[in-house]
Short mmCIF file of C-alpha atoms in Angstrom, two decimals:
data_model
loop_
_atom_site.label_atom_id
_atom_site.label_comp_id
_atom_site.label_asym_id
_atom_site.label_seq_id
_atom_site.Cartn_x
_atom_site.Cartn_y
_atom_site.Cartn_z
CA UNK A 42 0.00 0.00 0.00
CA UNK A 43 1.20 3.51 -0.78
CA UNK A 44 2.47 5.57 2.09
CA UNK A 45 -0.55 7.80 2.59
CA UNK A 46 -0.95 7.61 6.36
CA UNK A 47 -2.18 10.97 7.68
CA UNK A 48 -1.02 12.79 10.78
CA UNK A 49 -2.62 12.10 14.12
CA UNK A 50 -6.37 12.82 14.35
CA UNK A 51 -6.17 13.71 18.02
CA UNK A 52 -7.98 17.03 17.65
CA UNK A 53 -10.67 15.81 15.24
CA UNK A 54 -13.92 14.01 15.88
CA UNK A 55 -13.17 10.34 15.20
CA UNK A 56 -14.62 6.82 15.42
CA UNK A 57 -18.25 6.16 16.22
CA UNK A 58 -18.97 9.79 17.26
CA UNK A 59 -17.83 10.92 13.80
CA UNK A 60 -19.85 8.24 12.01
CA UNK A 61 -23.04 9.07 13.88
CA UNK A 62 -22.48 12.82 13.54
CA UNK A 63 -22.21 12.38 9.79
CA UNK A 64 -25.40 10.31 9.80
CA UNK A 65 -27.28 12.97 11.77
CA UNK A 66 -26.27 15.78 9.43
CA UNK A 67 -26.91 13.65 6.34
CA UNK A 68 -30.33 12.85 7.77
CA UNK A 69 -31.11 16.56 7.75
CA UNK A 70 -31.08 16.26 3.96
CA UNK A 71 -33.83 13.66 3.96
CA UNK A 72 -35.60 15.49 6.83
CA UNK A 73 -35.73 18.46 4.49
CA UNK A 74 -37.46 16.76 1.59
CA UNK A 75 -39.67 14.81 4.01
CA UNK A 76 -40.78 18.16 5.45
CA UNK A 77 -41.40 19.57 1.99
CA UNK A 78 -43.43 16.52 0.94
CA UNK A 79 -45.72 16.86 3.94
CA UNK A 80 -46.02 20.60 4.42
CA UNK A 81 -48.47 21.16 1.57
CA UNK A 82 -50.93 18.49 2.77
CA UNK A 83 -52.15 20.61 5.67
CA UNK A 84 -51.91 23.97 3.90
CA UNK A 85 -54.14 23.20 0.92
CA UNK A 86 -57.17 22.62 3.18
CA UNK A 87 -56.69 25.89 5.13
CA UNK A 88 -59.16 28.78 4.59
CA UNK A 89 -56.49 31.50 4.20
CA UNK A 90 -54.55 29.41 1.69
CA UNK A 91 -57.70 28.80 -0.34
CA UNK A 92 -58.59 32.48 -0.15
CA UNK A 93 -55.14 33.65 -1.29
CA UNK A 94 -55.10 31.29 -4.27
CA UNK A 95 -58.80 31.84 -5.15
CA UNK A 96 -60.04 28.38 -4.17
CA UNK A 97 -57.89 26.27 -6.51
CA UNK A 98 -59.50 23.21 -8.10
CA UNK A 99 -58.21 19.63 -7.96
CA UNK A 100 -55.90 19.95 -10.99
CA UNK A 101 -54.46 23.24 -9.70
CA UNK A 102 -53.84 21.71 -6.28
CA UNK A 103 -52.33 18.62 -7.84
CA UNK A 104 -50.00 20.76 -9.94
CA UNK A 105 -49.00 22.94 -6.99
CA UNK A 106 -48.12 19.87 -4.92
CA UNK A 107 -46.59 17.69 -7.60
CA UNK A 108 -44.60 20.24 -9.62
CA UNK A 109 -41.86 19.88 -7.01
CA UNK A 110 -41.32 16.37 -8.36
CA UNK A 111 -40.62 17.71 -11.85
CA UNK A 112 -37.80 19.86 -10.48
CA UNK A 113 -36.51 16.93 -8.45
CA UNK A 114 -36.68 14.69 -11.53
CA UNK A 115 -34.43 17.03 -13.52
CA UNK A 116 -31.69 17.42 -10.92
CA UNK A 117 -31.80 13.83 -9.71
CA UNK A 118 -30.70 12.80 -13.20
CA UNK A 119 -28.02 15.50 -13.24
CA UNK A 120 -26.89 14.59 -9.71
CA UNK A 121 -25.17 11.47 -11.01
CA UNK A 122 -22.75 13.57 -13.01
CA UNK A 123 -22.57 16.39 -10.44
CA UNK A 124 -21.78 13.94 -7.64
CA UNK A 125 -18.85 12.53 -9.60
CA UNK A 126 -17.46 15.97 -10.46
CA UNK A 127 -17.76 18.04 -7.27
CA UNK A 128 -18.06 15.15 -4.81
CA UNK A 129 -20.73 14.02 -2.39
CA UNK A 130 -20.09 16.85 0.07
CA UNK A 131 -20.23 19.59 -2.58
CA UNK A 132 -23.46 18.20 -4.01
CA UNK A 133 -24.98 18.11 -0.53
CA UNK A 134 -24.13 21.79 0.04
CA UNK A 135 -25.47 22.81 -3.38
CA UNK A 136 -28.73 20.94 -2.86
CA UNK A 137 -29.30 22.53 0.56
CA UNK A 138 -28.59 26.03 -0.81
CA UNK A 139 -30.93 25.62 -3.78
CA UNK A 140 -33.67 24.21 -1.56
CA UNK A 141 -33.40 27.19 0.80
CA UNK A 142 -33.82 29.62 -2.10
CA UNK A 143 -36.90 27.73 -3.28
CA UNK A 144 -38.37 27.82 0.22
CA UNK A 145 -37.93 31.60 0.32
CA UNK A 146 -39.73 32.01 -3.01
CA UNK A 147 -42.65 29.92 -1.71
CA UNK A 148 -42.80 31.83 1.56
CA UNK A 149 -43.02 35.26 -0.08
CA UNK A 150 -45.09 34.18 -3.09
CA UNK A 151 -47.35 36.76 -4.70
CA UNK A 152 -49.59 34.28 -6.50
CA UNK A 153 -50.07 30.88 -8.09
CA UNK A 154 -47.34 31.18 -10.72
CA UNK A 155 -44.69 32.37 -8.24
CA UNK A 156 -45.63 29.48 -5.93
CA UNK A 157 -45.08 27.06 -8.80
CA UNK A 158 -41.66 28.60 -9.46
CA UNK A 159 -40.75 28.22 -5.78
CA UNK A 160 -41.89 24.62 -5.75
CA UNK A 161 -39.81 23.83 -8.86
CA UNK A 162 -36.69 25.49 -7.40
CA UNK A 163 -37.13 23.57 -4.13
CA UNK A 164 -37.54 20.48 -6.29
CA UNK A 165 -34.13 21.14 -7.83
CA UNK A 166 -32.64 21.04 -4.34
CA UNK A 167 -34.64 17.97 -3.35
CA UNK A 168 -33.42 16.11 -6.45
CA UNK A 169 -29.80 16.72 -5.54
CA UNK A 170 -30.28 15.84 -1.87
CA UNK A 171 -32.39 12.72 -2.43
CA UNK A 172 -29.76 11.34 -4.81
CA UNK A 173 -26.57 12.19 -2.98
CA UNK A 174 -27.55 11.50 0.65
CA UNK A 175 -28.09 7.71 0.19
CA UNK A 176 -24.83 7.49 -1.78
CA UNK A 177 -22.90 9.40 0.87
CA UNK A 178 -24.42 7.38 3.69
CA UNK A 179 -23.67 4.02 2.03
CA UNK A 180 -20.07 4.99 1.26
CA UNK A 181 -19.17 5.93 4.82
CA UNK A 182 -21.05 3.06 6.49
CA UNK A 183 -19.57 -0.36 7.42
CA UNK A 184 -21.38 -3.34 5.85
CA UNK A 185 -22.67 -4.70 9.17
CA UNK A 186 -24.24 -1.32 10.03
CA UNK A 187 -25.07 -0.03 6.54
CA UNK A 188 -28.71 -1.06 6.62
CA UNK A 189 -29.33 0.30 10.11
CA UNK A 190 -27.78 3.68 9.32
CA UNK A 191 -29.78 3.97 6.09
CA UNK A 192 -32.98 3.17 8.02
CA UNK A 193 -32.10 5.81 10.60
CA UNK A 194 -31.72 8.20 7.69
CA UNK A 195 -35.24 7.34 6.49
CA UNK A 196 -36.54 7.98 10.00
CA UNK A 197 -35.19 11.50 9.49
CA UNK A 198 -37.28 11.74 6.33
CA UNK A 199 -40.48 10.68 8.09
CA UNK A 200 -39.67 12.90 11.08
CA UNK A 201 -39.52 15.78 8.60
CA UNK A 202 -42.94 14.80 7.27
CA UNK A 203 -44.40 14.50 10.77
CA UNK A 204 -42.90 17.84 11.82
CA UNK A 205 -44.49 19.56 8.83
CA UNK A 206 -47.91 18.09 9.65
CA UNK A 207 -47.85 19.26 13.25
CA UNK A 208 -46.55 22.70 12.31
CA UNK A 209 -49.42 22.92 9.82
CA UNK A 210 -51.83 21.97 12.61
CA UNK A 211 -50.59 24.52 15.15
CA UNK A 212 -50.31 27.27 12.53
CA UNK A 213 -53.91 26.58 11.49
CA UNK A 214 -54.94 28.37 14.70
CA UNK A 215 -53.35 31.60 13.40
CA UNK A 216 -56.04 33.92 12.09
CA UNK A 217 -54.02 35.32 9.17
CA UNK A 218 -51.99 34.36 6.11
CA UNK A 219 -49.13 33.51 8.47
CA UNK A 220 -50.99 30.22 8.98
CA UNK A 221 -49.49 28.99 5.70
CA UNK A 222 -46.46 31.27 5.24
CA UNK A 223 -44.74 30.23 8.51
CA UNK A 224 -44.68 26.49 7.68
CA UNK A 225 -43.13 27.34 4.30
CA UNK A 226 -40.51 29.65 5.87
CA UNK A 227 -39.32 26.90 8.23
CA UNK A 228 -37.98 25.13 5.13
CA UNK A 229 -35.46 27.97 4.77
CA UNK A 230 -34.24 27.56 8.36
CA UNK A 231 -33.68 23.81 8.00
CA UNK A 232 -31.99 24.24 4.62
CA UNK A 233 -29.58 26.84 6.02
CA UNK A 234 -28.58 24.53 8.89
CA UNK A 235 -27.88 21.68 6.47
CA UNK A 236 -25.85 23.93 4.15
CA UNK A 237 -23.71 25.12 7.06
CA UNK A 238 -23.28 21.59 8.42
CA UNK A 239 -22.22 20.18 5.05
CA UNK A 240 -19.22 22.52 5.04
CA UNK A 241 -17.67 20.75 8.04
CA UNK A 242 -18.59 17.16 7.10
CA UNK A 243 -15.83 14.98 5.61
CA UNK A 244 -15.93 13.94 1.97
CA UNK A 245 -16.73 10.33 1.04
CA UNK A 246 -13.46 8.34 1.24
CA UNK A 247 -14.49 6.25 -1.77
CA UNK A 248 -14.97 9.36 -3.93
CA UNK A 249 -11.64 10.78 -2.75
CA UNK A 250 -9.78 7.57 -3.60
CA UNK A 251 -11.60 7.28 -6.91
CA UNK A 252 -10.35 10.79 -7.81
CA UNK A 253 -6.74 9.96 -6.76
CA UNK A 254 -6.89 11.94 -3.52
CA UNK A 255 -5.47 8.98 -1.64
CA UNK A 256 -4.09 10.88 1.34
CA UNK A 257 -7.39 12.66 1.96
CA UNK A 258 -9.32 9.41 1.50
CA UNK A 259 -7.05 7.58 3.93
CA UNK A 260 -7.45 10.40 6.44
CA UNK A 261 -11.24 10.04 6.42
CA UNK A 262 -11.02 6.24 6.76
CA UNK A 263 -8.57 6.59 9.67
CA UNK A 264 -10.88 9.10 11.38
CA UNK A 265 -13.83 6.73 10.97
CA UNK A 266 -11.77 3.94 12.51
CA UNK A 267 -10.81 5.97 15.57
CA UNK A 268 -7.91 8.18 14.48
CA UNK A 269 -4.95 5.77 14.56
CA UNK A 270 -3.13 6.00 11.17
CA UNK A 271 -1.50 2.59 11.79
CA UNK A 272 -4.79 0.75 12.41
CA UNK A 273 -4.69 -2.47 10.35
CA UNK A 274 -8.43 -2.25 9.71
CA UNK A 275 -8.13 1.25 8.27
CA UNK A 276 -5.23 0.20 6.07
CA UNK A 277 -7.10 -2.87 4.80
CA UNK A 278 -10.18 -0.74 4.12
CA UNK A 279 -8.12 1.71 2.09
CA UNK A 280 -6.37 -1.03 0.13
CA UNK A 281 -9.60 -2.82 -0.73
CA UNK A 282 -11.19 0.35 -2.13
CA UNK A 283 -8.00 1.29 -3.99
CA UNK A 284 -7.73 -2.19 -5.54
CA UNK A 285 -11.32 -2.02 -6.74
CA UNK A 286 -10.74 1.42 -8.28
CA UNK A 287 -7.61 0.24 -10.09
CA UNK A 288 -9.37 -2.91 -11.32
CA UNK A 289 -12.22 -0.86 -12.81
CA UNK A 290 -9.70 1.40 -14.55
CA UNK A 291 -7.83 -1.55 -16.00
CA UNK A 292 -11.02 -2.64 -17.72
CA UNK A 293 -10.65 0.50 -19.83
CA UNK A 294 -14.37 1.25 -20.03
CA UNK A 295 -15.83 4.73 -19.87
CA UNK A 296 -18.36 5.73 -17.22
CA UNK A 297 -21.21 6.74 -19.49
CA UNK A 298 -24.86 5.90 -18.89
CA UNK A 299 -24.68 3.70 -22.01
CA UNK A 300 -21.89 1.59 -20.56
CA UNK A 301 -23.69 1.35 -17.22
CA UNK A 302 -26.86 0.15 -18.94
CA UNK A 303 -25.00 -2.39 -21.07
CA UNK A 304 -22.95 -3.82 -18.22
CA UNK A 305 -25.30 -3.49 -15.25
CA UNK A 306 -28.76 -3.45 -16.81
CA UNK A 307 -30.25 -5.85 -14.28
CA UNK A 308 -28.97 -3.83 -11.34
CA UNK A 309 -30.27 -0.58 -12.82
CA UNK A 310 -33.71 -2.10 -13.46
CA UNK A 311 -33.91 -3.47 -9.93
CA UNK A 312 -32.88 -0.11 -8.48
CA UNK A 313 -35.48 1.69 -10.60
CA UNK A 314 -38.24 -0.80 -9.79
CA UNK A 315 -37.68 -0.44 -6.04
CA UNK A 316 -38.25 3.31 -6.24
CA UNK A 317 -41.15 3.03 -8.68
CA UNK A 318 -43.10 0.64 -6.47
CA UNK A 319 -42.34 2.72 -3.37
CA UNK A 320 -44.63 5.30 -5.03
CA UNK A 321 -47.10 2.98 -6.78
CA UNK A 322 -47.75 1.24 -3.47
CA UNK A 323 -49.68 4.34 -2.43
CA UNK A 324 -47.64 6.22 0.14
CA UNK A 325 -48.04 9.66 -1.41
CA UNK A 326 -51.79 9.28 -1.66
CA UNK A 327 -51.49 9.53 2.12
CA UNK A 328 -48.43 11.77 2.55
CA UNK A 329 -49.57 14.51 0.19
CA UNK A 330 -53.30 14.28 0.70
CA UNK A 331 -53.90 12.70 4.12
CA UNK A 332 -56.22 15.50 5.32
CA UNK A 333 -58.18 15.14 2.07
CA UNK A 334 -58.39 11.36 2.60
CA UNK A 335 -59.68 11.88 6.14
CA UNK A 336 -62.15 14.54 4.94
CA UNK A 337 -63.39 12.08 2.33
CA UNK A 338 -63.87 9.56 5.16
CA UNK A 339 -65.85 12.01 7.32
CA UNK A 340 -63.31 14.03 9.35
CA UNK A 341 -63.69 17.73 8.64
CA UNK A 342 -61.49 20.84 8.77
CA UNK A 343 -58.87 20.99 11.49
CA UNK A 344 -59.86 17.53 12.76
CA UNK A 345 -58.59 16.06 9.48
CA UNK A 346 -55.18 17.69 10.04
CA UNK A 347 -55.18 16.44 13.66
CA UNK A 348 -55.79 12.86 12.49
CA UNK A 349 -52.97 13.32 9.99
CA UNK A 350 -50.68 14.43 12.82
CA UNK A 351 -51.53 11.39 14.96
CA UNK A 352 -50.94 9.16 11.96
CA UNK A 353 -47.57 10.87 11.37
CA UNK A 354 -46.36 10.11 14.91
CA UNK A 355 -47.09 6.41 14.46
CA UNK A 356 -45.47 6.61 11.03
CA UNK A 357 -42.23 7.87 12.62
CA UNK A 358 -42.29 5.13 15.27
CA UNK A 359 -42.77 2.47 12.59
CA UNK A 360 -39.47 3.43 10.96
CA UNK A 361 -37.46 2.52 14.08
CA UNK A 362 -37.74 -1.34 14.17
CA UNK A 363 -35.81 -1.64 10.87
CA UNK A 364 -32.81 -0.04 12.62
CA UNK A 365 -32.46 -3.39 14.38
CA UNK A 366 -34.09 -5.74 11.90
CA UNK A 367 -32.72 -4.78 8.48
CA UNK A 368 -29.24 -6.22 9.10
CA UNK A 369 -30.74 -9.31 10.78
CA UNK A 370 -33.82 -10.24 8.76
CA UNK A 371 -32.47 -8.87 5.49
CA UNK A 372 -33.95 -6.63 2.80
CA UNK A 373 -36.12 -9.22 1.05
CA UNK A 374 -38.21 -10.37 4.02
CA UNK A 375 -38.92 -6.80 5.11
CA UNK A 376 -40.07 -5.78 1.61
CA UNK A 377 -42.24 -8.89 1.20
CA UNK A 378 -43.96 -8.63 4.59
CA UNK A 379 -44.50 -4.89 4.15
CA UNK A 380 -46.16 -5.37 0.76
CA UNK A 381 -48.63 -7.87 2.23
CA UNK A 382 -49.72 -5.65 5.12
CA UNK A 383 -49.91 -2.53 2.95
CA UNK A 384 -52.04 -4.27 0.33
CA UNK A 385 -54.50 -5.54 2.94
CA UNK A 386 -54.74 -2.12 4.62
CA UNK A 387 -55.43 -0.34 1.31
CA UNK A 388 -58.08 -2.91 0.40
CA UNK A 389 -59.91 -2.34 3.69
CA UNK A 390 -59.60 1.45 3.31
CA UNK A 391 -61.50 1.26 0.03
CA UNK A 392 -64.04 -1.18 1.46
CA UNK A 393 -64.90 1.05 4.45
CA UNK A 394 -65.31 4.05 2.16
CA UNK A 395 -67.51 2.00 -0.16
CA UNK A 396 -69.95 0.84 2.55
CA UNK A 397 -69.94 4.35 4.15
CA UNK A 398 -71.33 3.53 7.58
CA UNK A 399 -71.06 5.54 10.84
CA UNK A 400 -67.92 3.59 11.77
CA UNK A 401 -66.18 4.52 8.48
CA UNK A 402 -64.24 7.61 9.70
CA UNK A 403 -62.60 5.76 12.61
CA UNK A 404 -62.05 2.62 10.54
CA UNK A 405 -60.31 4.58 7.78
CA UNK A 406 -58.01 6.20 10.34
CA UNK A 407 -57.01 2.74 11.61
CA UNK A 408 -56.44 1.42 8.08
CA UNK A 409 -54.34 4.44 7.10
CA UNK A 410 -52.26 4.15 10.27
CA UNK A 411 -51.63 0.43 9.62
CA UNK A 412 -50.69 1.20 6.02
CA UNK A 413 -48.31 4.00 7.01
CA UNK A 414 -46.70 1.86 9.70
CA UNK A 415 -46.13 -1.01 7.24
CA UNK A 416 -44.65 1.38 4.68
CA UNK A 417 -42.40 3.02 7.26
CA UNK A 418 -41.08 -0.39 8.24
CA UNK A 419 -40.50 -1.67 4.70
CA UNK A 420 -40.98 0.14 1.40
CA UNK A 421 -40.04 3.45 2.97
CA UNK A 422 -36.38 2.85 3.91
CA UNK A 423 -35.30 -0.12 1.77
CA UNK A 424 -35.65 1.50 -1.71
CA UNK A 425 -33.28 4.24 -0.53
CA UNK A 426 -30.81 1.67 0.83
CA UNK A 427 -30.93 -0.88 -1.99
CA UNK A 428 -29.80 1.09 -5.11
CA UNK A 429 -26.51 2.47 -3.68
CA UNK A 430 -25.79 -1.00 -2.29
CA UNK A 431 -26.11 -2.87 -5.56
CA UNK A 432 -24.42 -0.34 -7.88
CA UNK A 433 -20.61 -0.48 -8.25
CA UNK A 434 -18.48 2.52 -7.26
CA UNK A 435 -17.74 3.59 -10.83
CA UNK A 436 -21.46 3.89 -11.64
CA UNK A 437 -22.93 4.43 -8.19
CA UNK A 438 -23.76 8.12 -8.66
CA UNK A 439 -25.29 7.54 -12.08
CA UNK A 440 -27.17 4.40 -11.07
CA UNK A 441 -28.64 6.02 -7.97
CA UNK A 442 -29.49 9.15 -9.95
CA UNK A 443 -31.52 7.03 -12.38
CA UNK A 444 -33.32 5.21 -9.56
CA UNK A 445 -34.01 8.48 -7.74
CA UNK A 446 -35.28 10.07 -10.96
CA UNK A 447 -37.66 7.10 -11.22
CA UNK A 448 -38.86 7.88 -7.71
CA UNK A 449 -39.64 11.48 -8.60
CA UNK A 450 -41.24 10.59 -11.93
CA UNK A 451 -43.70 8.22 -10.25
CA UNK A 452 -43.98 10.64 -7.35
CA UNK A 453 -45.17 13.28 -9.80
CA UNK A 454 -47.63 10.92 -11.48
CA UNK A 455 -49.19 9.92 -8.16
CA UNK A 456 -49.20 13.47 -6.78
CA UNK A 457 -50.71 14.96 -9.94
CA UNK A 458 -53.46 12.37 -10.44
CA UNK A 459 -54.56 11.67 -6.86
CA UNK A 460 -56.94 14.68 -6.39
CA UNK A 461 -58.58 13.89 -9.73
CA UNK A 462 -58.87 10.16 -9.02
CA UNK A 463 -60.30 10.86 -5.57
CA UNK A 464 -63.19 12.63 -7.29
CA UNK A 465 -63.62 10.26 -10.26
CA UNK A 466 -63.07 6.72 -8.95
CA UNK A 467 -63.46 7.59 -5.22
CA UNK A 468 -63.00 4.51 -2.99
CA UNK A 469 -61.57 2.41 -5.85
CA UNK A 470 -58.33 4.41 -5.70
CA UNK A 471 -57.15 2.51 -2.61
CA UNK A 472 -57.65 -1.10 -3.83
CA UNK A 473 -55.92 0.01 -7.04
CA UNK A 474 -52.77 0.83 -5.09
CA UNK A 475 -53.30 -2.40 -3.14
CA UNK A 476 -52.97 -4.25 -6.45
CA UNK A 477 -49.58 -2.55 -6.99
CA UNK A 478 -48.52 -3.86 -3.56
CA UNK A 479 -49.27 -7.39 -4.79
CA UNK A 480 -47.19 -6.76 -7.92
CA UNK A 481 -44.27 -5.53 -5.82
CA UNK A 482 -44.44 -8.72 -3.73
CA UNK A 483 -44.09 -10.89 -6.84
CA UNK A 484 -41.20 -8.79 -8.15
CA UNK A 485 -39.20 -8.96 -4.92
CA UNK A 486 -39.88 -12.66 -4.36
CA UNK A 487 -38.55 -13.75 -7.74
CA UNK A 488 -35.97 -11.14 -8.74
CA UNK A 489 -34.42 -9.31 -5.76
CA UNK A 490 -31.18 -10.79 -4.36
CA UNK A 491 -30.39 -10.38 -0.67
CA UNK A 492 -27.62 -7.86 0.08
CA UNK A 493 -27.55 -8.11 3.87
CA UNK A 494 -23.97 -7.97 5.16
CA UNK A 495 -22.36 -8.00 1.71
CA UNK A 496 -19.45 -5.52 1.35
CA UNK A 497 -19.98 -3.00 -1.44
CA UNK A 498 -16.81 -4.12 -3.20
CA UNK A 499 -18.09 -7.73 -3.30
CA UNK A 500 -21.52 -7.08 -4.83
CA UNK A 501 -20.43 -8.55 -8.18
CA UNK A 502 -20.52 -12.01 -6.59
CA UNK A 503 -24.13 -11.47 -5.51
CA UNK A 504 -25.19 -10.87 -9.10
CA UNK A 505 -22.94 -13.57 -10.55
CA UNK A 506 -21.35 -11.13 -12.98
CA UNK A 507 -17.75 -12.13 -12.24
CA UNK A 508 -15.67 -13.90 -9.64
CA UNK A 509 -14.76 -11.63 -6.78
CA UNK A 510 -11.16 -10.48 -6.72
CA UNK A 511 -8.98 -11.43 -3.77
CA UNK A 512 -9.62 -8.24 -1.85
CA UNK A 513 -9.11 -7.76 1.81
CA UNK A 514 -12.64 -8.02 3.21
CA UNK A 515 -14.51 -4.79 3.78
CA UNK A 516 -15.58 -6.42 6.98
CA UNK A 517 -12.64 -4.42 8.28
CA UNK A 518 -15.56 -2.34 9.41
CA UNK A 519 -15.33 1.38 9.91
CA UNK A 520 -16.39 1.07 13.52
CA UNK A 521 -15.32 -2.46 14.43
CA UNK A 522 -12.19 -3.14 16.41
CA UNK A 523 -12.68 -6.62 17.84
CA UNK A 524 -9.78 -9.15 17.64
CA UNK A 525 -11.92 -11.53 15.62
CA UNK A 526 -12.55 -8.83 13.04
CA UNK A 527 -8.86 -8.07 12.82
CA UNK A 528 -8.11 -11.74 12.18
CA UNK A 529 -10.69 -11.82 9.40
CA UNK A 530 -8.99 -8.89 7.68
CA UNK A 531 -5.88 -10.90 7.00
CA UNK A 532 -7.77 -13.79 5.42
CA UNK A 533 -8.37 -13.88 1.67
CA UNK A 534 -11.93 -15.09 1.19
CA UNK A 535 -14.03 -16.03 -1.78
CA UNK A 536 -17.80 -15.93 -1.71
CA UNK A 537 -19.55 -19.17 -0.98
CA UNK A 538 -22.58 -19.58 -3.20
CA UNK A 539 -25.42 -21.78 -2.05
CA UNK A 540 -26.62 -24.65 -4.20
CA UNK A 541 -28.85 -23.27 -6.99
CA UNK A 542 -31.31 -26.03 -6.23
CA UNK A 543 -32.10 -24.25 -2.99
CA UNK A 544 -33.69 -21.40 -4.97
CA UNK A 545 -37.18 -21.27 -6.41
CA UNK A 546 -37.78 -22.80 -9.86
CA UNK A 547 -38.74 -19.48 -11.46
CA UNK A 548 -35.54 -17.88 -10.20
CA UNK A 549 -33.50 -20.80 -11.55
CA UNK A 550 -35.15 -20.49 -14.96
CA UNK A 551 -34.74 -16.71 -15.18
CA UNK A 552 -31.19 -16.56 -13.83
CA UNK A 553 -29.50 -19.92 -14.19
CA UNK A 554 -26.06 -18.49 -13.46
CA UNK A 555 -27.23 -16.04 -10.84
CA UNK A 556 -25.26 -16.32 -7.63
CA UNK A 557 -27.58 -14.09 -5.67
CA UNK A 558 -27.54 -16.33 -2.61
CA UNK A 559 -24.17 -14.92 -1.60
CA UNK A 560 -22.73 -15.64 1.77
CA UNK A 561 -19.10 -15.31 2.86
CA UNK A 562 -17.19 -18.45 3.80
CA UNK A 563 -17.06 -18.86 7.54
CA UNK A 564 -13.83 -19.09 9.48
CA UNK A 565 -14.13 -22.85 9.89
CA UNK A 566 -14.96 -23.48 6.22
CA UNK A 567 -11.74 -22.30 4.57
#
C-alpha cells in the first residue's frame, strides 16, 4: 500500500462519534425533503390558503403539490454527473442552498405562478439531496451497520414529514396568512442549517480515492476507525477500495450511462423498480393528501389535520424497528412482509369508504395508520438503501441518480393524479394501489437478491457477474475493532454460493447463473 498515512487525528472528531455525527447531518437532507413533501398536505385545506389562491380546483392543487417532483426529476438525473465531479459533500451543500432559495420564493409568493416557481426550485434542491444523501451514507457506512444507518436516515425523512404536519396543525390556529407562510418559511431555516453543516462534514473516502486523492481518503477512513493511522483495519479498508478502483480502470471502459446500462442493466432495473413501487404502493396518496383522505372519510377541517398528525407520529415510530431488523432479517423479508400488510390495509380502506357507515371515519383512520406503519417499516427505507448497495463505485452516482429520478417521476404521477382520481373513482383508488402492492411482492420474491452484510466491493458475486477479486474483506468495518474482526482482515476469502437447487424454480429459470444467494465463507470453512 502507498504511504498515505495521515497525521494524528487527536484534535478531530473520530470513530463512532464521527460516524453518527455524519449520519445525523446527512439525515437533515432527507428530513428536508420529508418536510417539503408533507407541508403542503395541511396547507391546501386551510381557509387562508384557499382564499389567497382563489379556491384552486383539484388539478391546480395537484399541480401545486406535484410540480416539485418535476424539479426533483431534472436534478436527480443531473446529480449522477454532479456527484462525480464536485463530490458528495459539494453536491450536498449545493442541494441545501438551492432548496433554501426555493423555500424563500414559496414563503413570499405573490400568487399561483410564483408558488409554482418556488416549488420547482425547491424540487431542484430535493433532487440533488435525495440522490446524494443515500450514496454518501452508504459509502461511509460499514457493511454490518449499513442497513441500520440507512434506516435511521429514512426515519429523518419521516420525522420531517411529521414535523411539517404538526406545524401545519398549530399554525392553522393563526387567524391570518401567516398560517401557511410560517410552515413554508421553516424550510429555509432547516436548509440553512444543512448547508452550514455540510461545510464541516468529511468527503466520502471512496470518492476521494476514486479521484486519486489517496491521502485525503485515507485520512477520512482513519478518522472513521478511531484516528490511529497505523490501524490495520483502516489500512485494509483503504487497500480494498483502492484495488477495486484500479481494477475498474484496468477494464478500460468509460463511465457513461450507455456503458452502465449495457454492463449493469439488471442492477439498474432493480434499483429503478424499487423506487417506482415505493410510489405505486400508495404512500403519497397519504403523505400529500392525508387531510383530504380523512375529509373524504368524514373528518372535517382541522380535525382532518389532527388525524394526519396522529398518523404521522405512528409513522415515525414504525421506521425505528428496521434499525435493528434490516441487518438481521435482510432486505427481502422486510419488503415482502411490508407489501402484504400494505395491500390488505389499502383494500380495507377502500371497502370502508364503499360501505360508508357511521364507523367509516374511525375505521379509515385505523387502516391508514396500519398502512403508514407497514410502509415506514418496509418500502419506505429499503428502496433508498438498496440502489446504492447494488451499484458499483464507478457507476454508483449515475445508477442512484436514475433510480431516484424514477422515484420522482412516479412521485409526480401519483401526486398529480390523486386529487382527480379521488373525485372520479373515489374509494376504488385505494384497492388500485393495493394491487400494486401485490405486484411488488411478486417482483421482490422472484428477482431481488439479498444484500444483507455484503461488502460494497463484493456485490459482483451477488449478481454472478464475475468472480470476486482477492480483496481484503470490507468487513474491516469502519467502527469495528474486535480481535476476531482483525483476524478476518488478514484472510483472503471467496464468496460461498449456495446450491442453486435451494432457490425457487422461477428464479432458476430466469437466472441460471445467478449467484444471488451470496454468503461469505465462515472461518471454519476455509
